[in-house]
Amino acid sequence: MTRVYVCSCFGITEQQVREHAAKGACTPRQIASASKAGTDCGSCVRRIQSLLGRGACPRRELADSGADVLAPEISRAAQMQAQAA
């Protein structure tokens, strides 16, 4: 299996971005919270945007209403990163 890296700074692959998106990460910022991709040099942010697609998130309406739509493990990762900062 060939791994296509999206973020070379943190070694994040396309498959990992898709997995995070399937768990509820709908934006590059949410992908960054889950994986750190896009938080160092930022050159991968456009690639992440293209992988997510426009309006491809099934939970977008919930997110727009302010509901917590991230999978619990993504929410925990974001909380842990916030506490470490």
XYZ file of N, CA, C and O in Angstrom:
340
model
N 0.840 -1.176 0.000
C 0.000 0.000 0.000
C 0.890 1.246 0.000
O 1.825 1.355 0.778
N 0.602 2.159 -0.882
C 1.351 3.402 -0.980
C 0.717 4.446 -0.069
O -0.485 4.672 -0.124
N 1.543 5.042 0.754
C 1.059 6.112 1.624
C 1.315 7.448 0.957
O 2.429 7.723 0.534
N 0.267 8.244 0.880
C 0.405 9.587 0.319
C 0.336 10.559 1.491
O -0.702 10.671 2.156
N 1.446 11.214 1.734
C 1.517 12.135 2.862
C 0.926 13.487 2.500
O 1.220 14.047 1.462
N 0.075 13.972 3.384
C -0.515 15.293 3.248
C 0.342 16.285 4.018
O 0.662 17.351 3.528
N 0.716 15.916 5.211
C 1.503 16.773 6.100
C 2.833 16.094 6.391
O 2.881 15.121 7.150
N 3.883 16.591 5.768
C 5.197 15.994 6.003
C 5.778 16.415 7.349
O 6.629 15.726 7.892
N 5.314 17.518 7.906
C 5.808 17.964 9.219
C 5.475 16.948 10.317
O 6.283 16.696 11.207
N 4.264 16.377 10.242
C 3.822 15.446 11.273
C 3.540 14.048 10.739
O 3.045 13.196 11.465
N 3.831 13.805 9.463
C 3.668 12.474 8.887
C 2.220 12.025 8.782
O 1.917 10.851 8.975
N 1.317 12.948 8.460
C -0.108 12.630 8.362
C -0.436 12.286 6.910
O -0.109 13.037 5.997
N -1.107 11.156 6.723
C -1.440 10.684 5.379
C -2.861 11.084 4.977
O -3.668 11.474 5.827
N -3.141 10.933 3.681
C -4.500 11.182 3.183
C -5.493 10.286 3.916
O -6.582 10.721 4.278
N -5.111 9.037 4.104
C -6.003 8.087 4.779
C -6.341 8.556 6.191
O -7.490 8.478 6.624
N -5.360 9.078 6.911
C -5.617 9.567 8.266
C -6.558 10.765 8.243
O -7.448 10.870 9.096
N -6.380 11.663 7.282
C -7.281 12.818 7.158
C -8.701 12.321 6.889
O -9.665 12.778 7.519
N -8.839 11.356 5.988
C -10.168 10.808 5.685
C -10.791 10.127 6.899
O -11.996 10.222 7.126
N -9.983 9.427 7.686
C -10.494 8.770 8.898
C -10.996 9.801 9.897
O -12.051 9.624 10.506
N -10.239 10.883 10.086
C -10.681 11.941 10.998
C -11.963 12.593 10.479
O -12.866 12.900 11.262
N -12.044 12.782 9.170
C -13.252 13.367 8.576
C -14.447 12.447 8.784
O -15.553 12.902 9.097
N -14.242 11.151 8.649
C -15.334 10.192 8.857
C -15.814 10.194 10.304
O -16.974 9.897 10.585
N -14.928 10.579 11.216
C -15.284 10.645 12.636
C -15.878 11.991 13.015
O -16.234 12.207 14.163
N -15.955 12.917 12.032
C -16.637 14.169 12.310
C -15.847 15.436 12.123
O -16.384 16.524 12.273
N -14.558 15.347 11.830
C -13.763 16.558 11.614
C -14.092 17.110 10.234
O -13.780 16.499 9.224
N -14.758 18.257 10.184
C -15.278 18.803 8.924
C -14.450 19.949 8.350
O -14.683 20.362 7.226
N -13.535 20.469 9.111
C -12.769 21.630 8.668
C -11.275 21.369 8.868
O -10.889 20.523 9.691
N -10.424 22.114 8.165
C -8.986 21.973 8.406
C -8.607 22.223 9.867
O -7.726 21.556 10.401
N -9.293 23.126 10.516
C -9.006 23.401 11.931
C -9.318 22.175 12.800
O -8.577 21.848 13.721
N -10.418 21.492 12.505
C -10.757 20.291 13.260
C -9.790 19.152 12.952
O -9.439 18.378 13.848
N -9.344 19.054 11.707
C -8.314 18.071 11.360
C -7.039 18.388 12.131
O -6.384 17.492 12.666
N -6.690 19.665 12.225
C -5.504 20.081 12.977
C -5.632 19.720 14.450
O -4.671 19.250 15.063
N -6.811 19.891 15.015
C -7.023 19.542 16.419
C -6.865 18.046 16.649
O -6.383 17.622 17.691
N -7.266 17.268 15.664
C -7.214 15.818 15.802
C -5.828 15.246 15.499
O -5.456 14.218 16.053
N -5.053 15.919 14.614
C -3.828 15.287 14.137
C -2.592 16.191 14.107
O -1.510 15.705 13.823
N -2.747 17.468 14.339
C -1.703 18.491 14.234
C -1.397 18.884 12.792
O -0.630 19.801 12.557
N -1.961 18.179 11.804
C -1.699 18.521 10.404
C -2.120 19.963 10.145
O -3.202 20.390 10.523
N -1.247 20.729 9.512
C -1.535 22.117 9.189
C -1.158 23.103 10.259
O -1.377 24.300 10.097
N -0.559 22.640 11.349
C -0.242 23.548 12.454
C 1.214 23.996 12.489
O 1.572 24.829 13.308
N 2.053 23.454 11.604
C 3.460 23.861 11.618
C 3.726 24.821 10.466
O 3.511 26.020 10.609
N 4.091 24.331 9.305
C 4.409 25.248 8.195
C 3.155 25.700 7.447
O 3.162 26.734 6.797
N 2.082 24.930 7.512
C 0.817 25.312 6.890
C 0.683 24.992 5.418
O -0.357 25.244 4.816
N 1.712 24.395 4.813
C 1.641 24.132 3.376
C 0.630 23.054 3.010
O 0.247 22.949 1.848
N 0.166 22.278 3.965
C -0.773 21.193 3.676
C -2.238 21.608 3.816
O -3.135 20.834 3.481
N -2.508 22.797 4.279
C -3.881 23.205 4.564
C -4.760 23.154 3.319
O -5.891 22.655 3.372
N -4.250 23.597 2.194
C -5.058 23.549 0.959
C -5.337 22.123 0.531
O -6.418 21.819 0.033
N -4.373 21.238 0.721
C -4.591 19.825 0.390
C -5.648 19.230 1.317
O -6.506 18.458 0.880
N -5.608 19.570 2.579
C -6.619 19.103 3.530
C -7.995 19.611 3.114
O -8.966 18.861 3.115
N -8.060 20.886 2.726
C -9.328 21.448 2.263
C -9.861 20.670 1.065
O -11.058 20.377 0.994
N -8.988 20.328 0.140
C -9.453 19.604 -1.045
C -9.899 18.190 -0.698
O -10.840 17.669 -1.293
N -9.255 17.562 0.277
C -9.683 16.229 0.702
C -11.041 16.275 1.389
O -11.851 15.361 1.231
N -11.275 17.328 2.146
C -12.562 17.449 2.845
C -13.682 17.778 1.876
O -14.829 17.382 2.094
N -13.378 18.500 0.825
C -14.399 18.871 -0.145
C -15.302 19.966 0.380
O -15.320 20.295 1.566
N -16.052 20.527 -0.511
C -16.964 21.607 -0.139
C -18.317 21.012 0.222
O -18.938 20.352 -0.584
N -18.757 21.246 1.443
C -20.063 20.777 1.870
C -20.171 19.271 2.009
O -21.251 18.732 2.045
N -19.025 18.586 2.100
C -19.047 17.128 2.143
C -19.301 16.576 3.539
O -19.447 15.384 3.708
N -19.354 17.431 4.526
C -19.508 16.964 5.897
C -20.974 16.685 6.211
O -21.804 17.590 6.159
N -21.287 15.453 6.561
C -22.684 15.125 6.857
C -23.200 15.773 8.131
O -24.396 15.839 8.349
N -22.298 16.272 8.955
C -22.702 16.859 10.237
C -22.628 18.377 10.228
O -22.669 19.009 11.261
N -22.488 18.974 9.044
C -22.304 20.418 8.958
C -23.458 21.196 9.589
O -23.255 22.190 10.265
N -24.688 20.757 9.377
C -25.836 21.475 9.954
C -25.761 21.485 11.470
O -26.047 22.497 12.103
N -25.371 20.358 12.054
C -25.218 20.311 13.510
C -24.101 21.244 13.970
O -24.244 21.955 14.960
N -22.998 21.241 13.241
C -21.874 22.107 13.598
C -22.279 23.569 13.510
O -21.931 24.370 14.373
N -23.021 23.910 12.461
C -23.467 25.290 12.295
C -24.389 25.729 13.422
O -24.449 26.901 13.766
N -25.102 24.776 14.020
C -26.009 25.110 15.117
C -25.286 25.185 16.462
O -25.882 25.521 17.474
N -23.980 24.848 16.463
C -23.199 24.937 17.695
C -23.108 23.643 18.467
O -22.495 23.590 19.528
N -23.694 22.568 17.949
C -23.646 21.276 18.638
C -22.249 20.674 18.528
O -21.515 20.937 17.580
N -21.869 19.859 19.514
C -20.593 19.156 19.487
C -20.746 17.952 18.574
O -21.438 16.996 18.899
N -20.111 18.002 17.407
C -20.298 16.945 16.414
C -19.067 16.069 16.245
O -19.079 15.134 15.453
N -18.003 16.359 16.957
C -16.798 15.563 16.820
C -16.919 14.264 17.597
O -17.563 14.197 18.643
N -16.283 13.245 17.073
C -16.223 11.983 17.781
C -15.517 12.214 19.110
O -14.648 13.089 19.210
N -15.856 11.446 20.144
C -15.261 11.675 21.467
C -13.735 11.688 21.456
O -13.127 12.489 22.149
N -13.105 10.819 20.656
C -11.635 10.790 20.654
C -11.043 12.049 20.054
O -9.980 12.498 20.471
N -11.737 12.678 19.123
C -11.252 13.930 18.550
C -11.427 15.051 19.566
O -10.537 15.872 19.755
N -12.562 15.074 20.247
C -12.778 16.087 21.279
C -11.742 15.958 22.387
O -11.207 16.957 22.866
N -11.423 14.718 22.794
C -10.415 14.500 23.839
C -9.048 14.977 23.362
O -8.304 15.603 24.125
N -8.704 14.686 22.107
C -7.402 15.114 21.576
C -7.305 16.629 21.591
O -6.263 17.184 21.958
N -8.365 17.312 21.216
C -8.360 18.776 21.215
C -8.217 19.307 22.631
O -7.498 20.281 22.868
N -8.905 18.701 23.582
C -8.811 19.137 24.974
C -7.407 18.926 25.508
O -6.867 19.794 26.205
N -6.791 17.793 25.178
C -5.446 17.496 25.652
C -4.435 18.485 25.067
O -3.542 18.948 25.761
N -4.612 18.834 23.781
C -3.711 19.806 23.165
C -3.871 21.176 23.791
O -2.902 21.894 24.007
N -5.106 21.560 24.118
C -5.356 22.856 24.735
C -4.732 22.921 26.122
O -4.189 23.949 26.529
N -4.802 21.821 26.861
C -4.225 21.793 28.199
C -2.706 21.833 28.152
O -2.072 22.411 29.017
N -2.126 21.232 27.112
C -0.669 21.204 26.991
C -0.104 22.562 26.590
O 1.065 22.855 26.848
N -0.937 23.380 25.968
C -0.439 24.682 25.481
C -0.315 25.706 26.580
O -0.631 25.637 27.646
